[in-house]
Tab-separated table of C-alpha atoms in Angstrom:
chain	number	residue	atom	x	y	z
M	1	MET	CA	-0.416	0.173	0.051
M	2	ARG	CA	0.897	3.946	-0.620
M	3	LEU	CA	-0.160	6.645	0.433
M	4	ASP	CA	0.156	9.787	-0.263
M	5	GLY	CA	1.147	12.115	3.227
M	6	LYS	CA	-0.436	15.291	2.287
M	7	GLN	CA	-3.751	13.947	1.174
M	8	ALA	CA	-3.552	12.000	4.411
M	9	ALA	CA	-3.280	14.447	6.255
M	10	ARG	CA	-5.842	16.067	5.013
M	11	GLU	CA	-7.784	13.035	5.565
M	12	ALA	CA	-7.079	13.624	9.494
M	13	VAL	CA	-8.809	16.712	9.224
M	14	LEU	CA	-12.406	15.207	9.943
M	15	GLU	CA	-10.953	12.296	12.544
M	16	VAL	CA	-9.385	15.035	14.726
M	17	THR	CA	-12.024	17.143	15.643
M	18	LYS	CA	-14.732	13.996	16.480
M	19	LEU	CA	-11.336	13.692	18.427
M	20	ALA	CA	-11.941	17.320	19.743
M	21	ALA	CA	-15.606	17.404	19.956
M	22	ALA	CA	-14.630	13.103	22.096
M	23	ALA	CA	-12.359	15.693	24.055
M	24	ALA	CA	-15.120	18.838	24.938
M	25	TYR	CA	-17.110	16.290	26.815
M	26	ARG	CA	-14.356	15.042	29.220
M	27	SER	CA	-13.355	18.221	30.415
M	28	PRO	CA	-13.799	19.092	34.129
M	29	GLN	CA	-16.795	20.885	35.786
M	30	LEU	CA	-17.384	23.096	38.088
M	31	THR	CA	-21.384	22.133	38.318
M	32	GLY	CA	-21.518	18.597	37.263
M	33	VAL	CA	-24.584	19.876	35.559
M	34	LEU	CA	-24.189	21.542	32.031
M	35	GLU	CA	-25.167	19.558	29.686
M	36	ILE	CA	-23.442	20.964	26.387
M	37	GLN	CA	-23.686	19.636	22.673
M	38	THR	CA	-21.382	18.889	19.715
M	39	GLU	CA	-21.592	19.307	16.390
M	40	ILE	CA	-20.123	19.390	13.438
M	41	ILE	CA	-20.747	20.549	10.004
M	42	THR	CA	-18.467	20.869	6.855
M	43	ASP	CA	-18.195	20.110	2.949
M	44	ASP	CA	-21.650	21.702	1.506
M	45	ASP	CA	-22.775	22.429	4.961
M	46	LEU	CA	-20.385	25.390	6.131
M	47	ASP	CA	-21.670	27.813	2.819
M	48	PRO	CA	-24.737	29.074	4.741
M	49	LEU	CA	-22.991	29.792	6.866
M	50	ILE	CA	-19.911	31.805	4.546
M	51	GLU	CA	-22.570	33.645	2.929
M	52	LEU	CA	-24.099	34.706	6.050
M	53	ALA	CA	-20.684	35.262	7.479
M	54	GLY	CA	-19.745	37.493	3.871
M	55	SER	CA	-23.650	39.424	4.448
M	56	ILE	CA	-22.092	40.613	7.860
M	57	ALA	CA	-18.368	41.588	6.894
M	58	PRO	CA	-19.432	44.786	6.107
M	59	ILE	CA	-19.557	46.838	9.085
M	60	SER	CA	-17.491	43.725	11.297
M	61	PRO	CA	-14.194	43.749	10.473
M	62	VAL	CA	-13.638	40.992	12.619
M	63	MET	CA	-16.946	38.541	11.268
M	64	ALA	CA	-14.452	39.994	7.953
M	65	PHE	CA	-11.815	38.065	9.364
M	66	ASP	CA	-13.339	34.683	10.284
M	67	TYR	CA	-16.048	35.234	5.771
M	68	GLU	CA	-12.034	35.623	4.739
M	69	THR	CA	-10.479	32.324	6.422
M	70	MET	CA	-13.797	30.305	5.570
M	71	LYS	CA	-14.320	31.263	2.131
M	72	TYR	CA	-10.458	30.567	1.244
M	73	PHE	CA	-10.270	27.830	2.133
M	74	ARG	CA	-14.140	26.316	1.053
M	75	GLU	CA	-12.606	27.786	-2.493
M	76	LYS	CA	-9.289	25.547	-1.958
M	77	ARG	CA	-11.287	22.703	-1.388
M	78	ALA	CA	-9.492	22.246	1.639
M	79	PRO	CA	-10.950	20.074	4.424
M	80	LEU	CA	-11.626	23.830	7.348
M	81	VAL	CA	-14.681	21.047	9.527
M	82	CYS	CA	-16.356	22.744	11.697
M	83	LEU	CA	-16.665	22.288	15.437
M	84	LEU	CA	-20.324	23.402	17.431
M	85	ILE	CA	-19.984	23.371	21.109
M	86	GLY	CA	-23.575	24.949	22.715
M	87	ALA	CA	-24.591	24.801	26.334
M	88	LYS	CA	-27.850	26.699	27.797
M	89	LEU	CA	-26.475	29.201	30.358
M	90	ASP	CA	-29.590	30.930	30.988
M	91	ARG	CA	-31.414	28.442	33.849
M	92	SER	CA	-29.417	27.890	36.696
M	93	GLU	CA	-30.016	24.575	38.914
M	94	LEU	CA	-27.086	25.206	41.270
M	95	ALA	CA	-29.308	27.768	44.350
M	96	TRP	CA	-26.819	28.672	45.021
M	97	ASP	CA	-26.826	32.365	44.929
M	98	CYS	CA	-23.326	33.844	44.519
M	99	GLY	CA	-24.140	36.806	42.805
M	100	ALA	CA	-21.795	36.578	40.318
M	101	CYS	CA	-24.362	36.690	37.173
M	102	GLY	CA	-25.700	40.303	38.944
M	103	PHE	CA	-28.403	38.886	40.870
M	104	GLU	CA	-29.615	37.763	44.812
M	105	SER	CA	-30.896	34.297	44.024
M	106	CYS	CA	-31.007	31.668	41.373
M	107	ALA	CA	-34.348	32.112	41.737
M	108	THR	CA	-34.241	35.394	40.455
M	109	PHE	CA	-31.837	34.789	37.611
M	110	ASN	CA	-34.139	31.827	36.308
M	111	GLN	CA	-37.428	34.003	35.990
M	112	TRP	CA	-35.532	36.978	34.810
M	113	ALA	CA	-33.894	35.356	32.137
M	114	LYS	CA	-37.107	33.225	31.428
M	115	ASP	CA	-38.964	37.133	31.434
M	116	ASN	CA	-36.473	38.942	29.611
M	117	GLY	CA	-33.958	37.574	27.719
M	118	SER	CA	-32.732	37.281	24.509
M	119	MET	CA	-30.681	36.614	21.577
M	120	GLY	CA	-27.886	39.075	22.317
M	121	ALA	CA	-25.208	40.218	19.795
M	122	LEU	CA	-22.851	36.788	20.344
M	123	TRP	CA	-25.079	34.316	22.108
M	124	GLY	CA	-28.425	35.125	25.317
M	125	GLY	CA	-28.775	35.570	28.172
M	126	PRO	CA	-27.929	36.279	30.965
M	127	SER	CA	-25.928	32.944	32.223
M	128	CYS	CA	-25.042	31.103	34.746
M	129	HIS	CA	-21.232	32.393	35.088
M	130	TRP	CA	-20.217	29.307	36.904
M	131	LYS	CA	-21.773	27.678	33.900
M	132	MET	CA	-20.506	29.339	31.459
M	133	MET	CA	-16.525	28.685	33.045
M	134	ASP	CA	-17.778	25.022	32.562
M	135	TRP	CA	-19.248	25.834	28.580
M	136	ALA	CA	-15.401	28.078	28.557
M	137	ALA	CA	-13.817	24.547	29.622
M	138	ALA	CA	-15.478	21.785	26.518
M	139	CYS	CA	-14.202	24.572	24.200
M	140	ASP	CA	-10.920	24.691	25.472
M	141	TYR	CA	-10.948	20.826	25.509
M	142	ALA	CA	-11.848	20.477	21.858
M	143	CYS	CA	-8.813	22.555	21.229
M	144	ALA	CA	-6.458	21.360	23.346
M	145	ALA	CA	-7.525	18.103	21.986
M	146	ALA	CA	-6.704	18.715	18.404
M	147	ASN	CA	-3.322	20.610	19.666
M	148	GLN	CA	-2.854	16.636	21.138
M	149	TYR	CA	-2.824	15.943	16.392
M	150	ARG	CA	-0.699	18.704	16.286
M	151	MET	CA	-3.321	20.789	13.915
M	152	ASP	CA	-4.707	24.291	13.737
M	153	SER	CA	-7.859	24.968	15.882
M	154	ARG	CA	-9.501	28.714	16.642
M	155	PRO	CA	-12.781	29.044	18.921
M	156	MET	CA	-14.888	32.316	16.965
M	157	ALA	CA	-17.895	34.115	18.791
M	158	THR	CA	-18.577	35.317	15.780
M	159	ILE	CA	-18.560	31.622	13.437
M	160	GLY	CA	-20.978	31.136	16.476
M	161	ALA	CA	-23.034	33.857	15.473
M	162	VAL	CA	-23.673	32.982	12.827
M	163	CYS	CA	-24.392	29.371	13.194
M	164	ALA	CA	-26.965	30.179	16.095
M	165	SER	CA	-29.176	32.973	13.238
M	166	VAL	CA	-28.815	30.112	10.469
M	167	GLY	CA	-30.853	27.778	13.282
M	168	TYR	CA	-28.584	25.800	14.688
M	169	MET	CA	-28.582	24.064	18.227
M	170	PRO	CA	-31.891	26.260	18.796
M	171	ASP	CA	-32.271	24.957	22.569
M	172	CYS	CA	-28.777	26.697	23.085
M	173	THR	CA	-28.434	30.237	23.821
M	174	ALA	CA	-24.146	29.811	23.912
M	175	ARG	CA	-22.184	28.838	20.358
M	176	THR	CA	-18.884	28.367	20.335
M	177	ALA	CA	-17.679	27.585	16.121
M	178	VAL	CA	-13.960	25.512	16.603
M	179	LEU	CA	-12.401	25.997	12.902
M	180	ILE	CA	-10.402	22.907	12.564
M	181	GLY	CA	-7.769	21.873	9.667
M	182	PRO	CA	-7.318	22.176	7.554
M	183	PRO	CA	-2.723	20.909	7.759
M	184	GLY	CA	-0.835	23.862	8.019
M	185	GLU	CA	1.226	26.700	10.430
M	186	LEU	CA	-0.628	29.673	12.249
M	187	ILE	CA	-3.919	29.299	9.619
M	188	TYR	CA	-5.790	30.914	11.461
M	189	PHE	CA	-2.899	33.465	13.418
M	190	SER	CA	-1.320	34.538	10.046
M	191	ARG	CA	-3.733	34.718	7.869
M	192	LYS	CA	-2.260	35.042	4.299
M	193	GLN	CA	-5.487	34.593	2.611
M	194	ASN	CA	-6.528	38.195	4.358
M	195	ARG	CA	-3.193	40.177	3.264
M	196	ASP	CA	-3.965	38.799	-0.596
M	197	SER	CA	-8.415	39.963	0.307
M	198	SER	CA	-8.044	43.656	0.447
M	199	PRO	CA	-5.667	46.445	-0.664
M	200	LEU	CA	-2.635	46.689	2.077
M	201	GLU	CA	-4.539	50.187	3.211
M	202	LYS	CA	-7.632	48.739	3.848
M	203	HIS	CA	-6.018	45.450	5.820
M	204	LYS	CA	-4.431	48.241	8.399
M	205	GLN	CA	-7.332	50.310	8.624
M	206	SER	CA	-9.508	46.286	10.057
M	207	PHE	CA	-6.460	46.158	12.666
M	208	LEU	CA	-6.786	49.551	13.105
M	209	LYS	CA	-10.941	48.857	13.679
M	210	SER	CA	-11.112	45.513	15.102
M	211	SER	CA	-7.805	45.712	17.271
M	212	PRO	CA	-6.127	46.768	20.604
M	213	ILE	CA	-3.884	49.271	19.512
M	214	HIS	CA	-1.412	51.321	21.559
M	215	TRP	CA	-4.164	53.984	22.214
M	216	LEU	CA	-7.502	51.186	22.144
M	217	ALA	CA	-9.230	49.136	23.783
M	218	PHE	CA	-10.691	46.405	22.435
M	219	PRO	CA	-13.369	47.224	20.456
M	220	GLY	CA	-14.531	44.010	18.776
M	221	GLY	CA	-16.145	45.783	15.517
M	222	SER	CA	-15.369	48.899	12.987
M	223	ASN	CA	-15.725	51.763	15.298
M	224	PRO	CA	-12.449	51.505	17.899
M	225	VAL	CA	-12.656	53.040	21.349
M	226	VAL	CA	-10.618	55.044	22.364
M	227	LYS	CA	-8.708	55.450	26.040
M	228	THR	CA	-8.918	60.300	25.220
M	229	LYS	CA	-6.705	60.747	28.349
M	230	ASP	CA	-3.148	61.369	28.640
M	231	ASP	CA	-3.395	59.936	32.691
M	232	TRP	CA	-5.872	57.177	31.955
M	233	TRP	CA	-4.069	55.213	34.151
M	234	GLU	CA	-5.176	58.248	36.228
M	235	ASN	CA	-8.159	59.101	35.796
M	236	LYS	CA	-11.195	56.363	35.259
M	237	GLU	CA	-13.032	57.671	33.412
M	238	TYR	CA	-11.591	57.415	30.342
M	239	ILE	CA	-13.013	55.954	26.834
M	240	LYS	CA	-15.832	57.250	24.907
M	241	LEU	CA	-17.511	55.513	22.463
M	242	GLU	CA	-17.405	57.619	18.542
M	243	GLN	CA	-20.831	57.541	17.577
M	244	LEU	CA	-21.869	56.997	13.783
M	245	SER	CA	-22.075	59.605	11.616
M	246	GLU	CA	-25.763	59.042	9.764
M	247	ALA	CA	-24.047	57.632	7.008
M	248	GLU	CA	-22.253	55.620	9.064
M	249	MET	CA	-25.606	53.609	10.828
M	250	GLN	CA	-27.405	54.514	7.193
M	251	PHE	CA	-25.030	52.015	6.137
M	252	VAL	CA	-25.529	49.801	8.583
M	253	ASN	CA	-28.882	49.374	8.585
M	254	GLU	CA	-29.237	49.024	4.536
M	255	THR	CA	-26.144	45.888	5.499
M	256	MET	CA	-28.069	44.465	8.251
M	257	SER	CA	-31.301	44.095	6.361
M	258	LYS	CA	-29.434	41.853	4.044
M	259	VAL	CA	-28.536	39.835	6.467
M	260	THR	CA	-31.528	38.778	7.484
M	261	GLU	CA	-32.875	38.094	3.852
M	262	VAL	CA	-29.519	35.689	3.913
M	263	ALA	CA	-30.847	34.747	7.549
M	264	LEU	CA	-34.473	33.659	6.153
M	265	LYS	CA	-33.650	32.126	3.346
M	266	HIS	CA	-31.394	29.305	5.255
M	267	ILE	CA	-33.785	28.574	9.093
M	268	PRO	CA	-35.877	26.516	7.386
M	269	ASN	CA	-33.237	23.887	6.065
M	270	ILE	CA	-31.284	23.800	9.060
M	271	THR	CA	-34.236	23.914	11.358
M	272	SER	CA	-36.182	20.783	9.750
M	273	TRP	CA	-32.642	18.677	10.810
M	274	TYR	CA	-34.099	19.615	14.541
M	275	THR	CA	-38.580	19.474	14.079
M	276	LEU	CA	-37.411	15.828	11.888
M	277	GLU	CA	-35.273	14.994	15.270
M	278	LYS	CA	-38.176	15.801	17.780
C-alpha cells in the first residue's frame, strides 16, 4: 500500500475534529450539571455559514477576518471543519445564590431570564457564570485535543453567532464554532488569505478597527473605543465611543437588512433537522 501523505493529512482533519468533540465532553466541570451539545459541520453545509458571515463582513472587520478565512479554504477545497459547541446557560439549577450573574439569587436570575432573556449579539443571556465557565472549559478541551495532534484550531464566537442566526442548536443560548484544519502552520493567526483579499491600506484599517493598539481598548467591531486622556491610568473615566454618522448608520441598517434576508433563506432547512429529530 502507498498513501499520499498530504492527502492522508487532509483526511485526518475530520478524525481530529471527532476526537476534539469527544474531548469537549471529557472536560472537567465545576457544576457537574451542564449539558453541552456538539455538532460537526463540513463540506456543503459550511456554505450557508460563509454566505451569512460575508453579508455581515462589511460592517464588522472581525467577522470579515473569519469570513475570508472560511471562504478561502472552501474555495481551495481544503478540509476546514467546524466543531460547534453549545450549551444552555440562562438557567441555574445550583441554588448557590453567589450573585456573580448580578442577581441576588438563582431563583431571581431564572425568573428574569425567562421573562426578559434575549438572543444578544454573540449569544443569548443572561448567563449563569458557573455554567459559563464549564462551557468555556469544554471549548478549551476541544482546542487542546486538536493541538495534541498538531492540528491548528481557532474558537470563533463570530461563526458561533452565525450558526445561531441560521438555526443551529435552537435549545442553546451560547455557541462557539471551533474551526479545525486544514493541515498547516498558524493558519488562523498569520492569515495570508486576509492580506491577499484586500488592498494593504484596507487591511491596515481593519486591524486598527478590530484590534487593541496603543490607546485603543478592545473594540471588536468597526467603531473603536479610544482612551481620551493621557493620564487614563489615573482617571478611570477614560473611554468614549465614537458615534456613527448618519450615513454610517444608514449603511449599517441596509447591511443588516441583507443579513436578515440571508438568514431567513437558510433557517427553514436547518431548523427542519431538529424538528425531524424530535
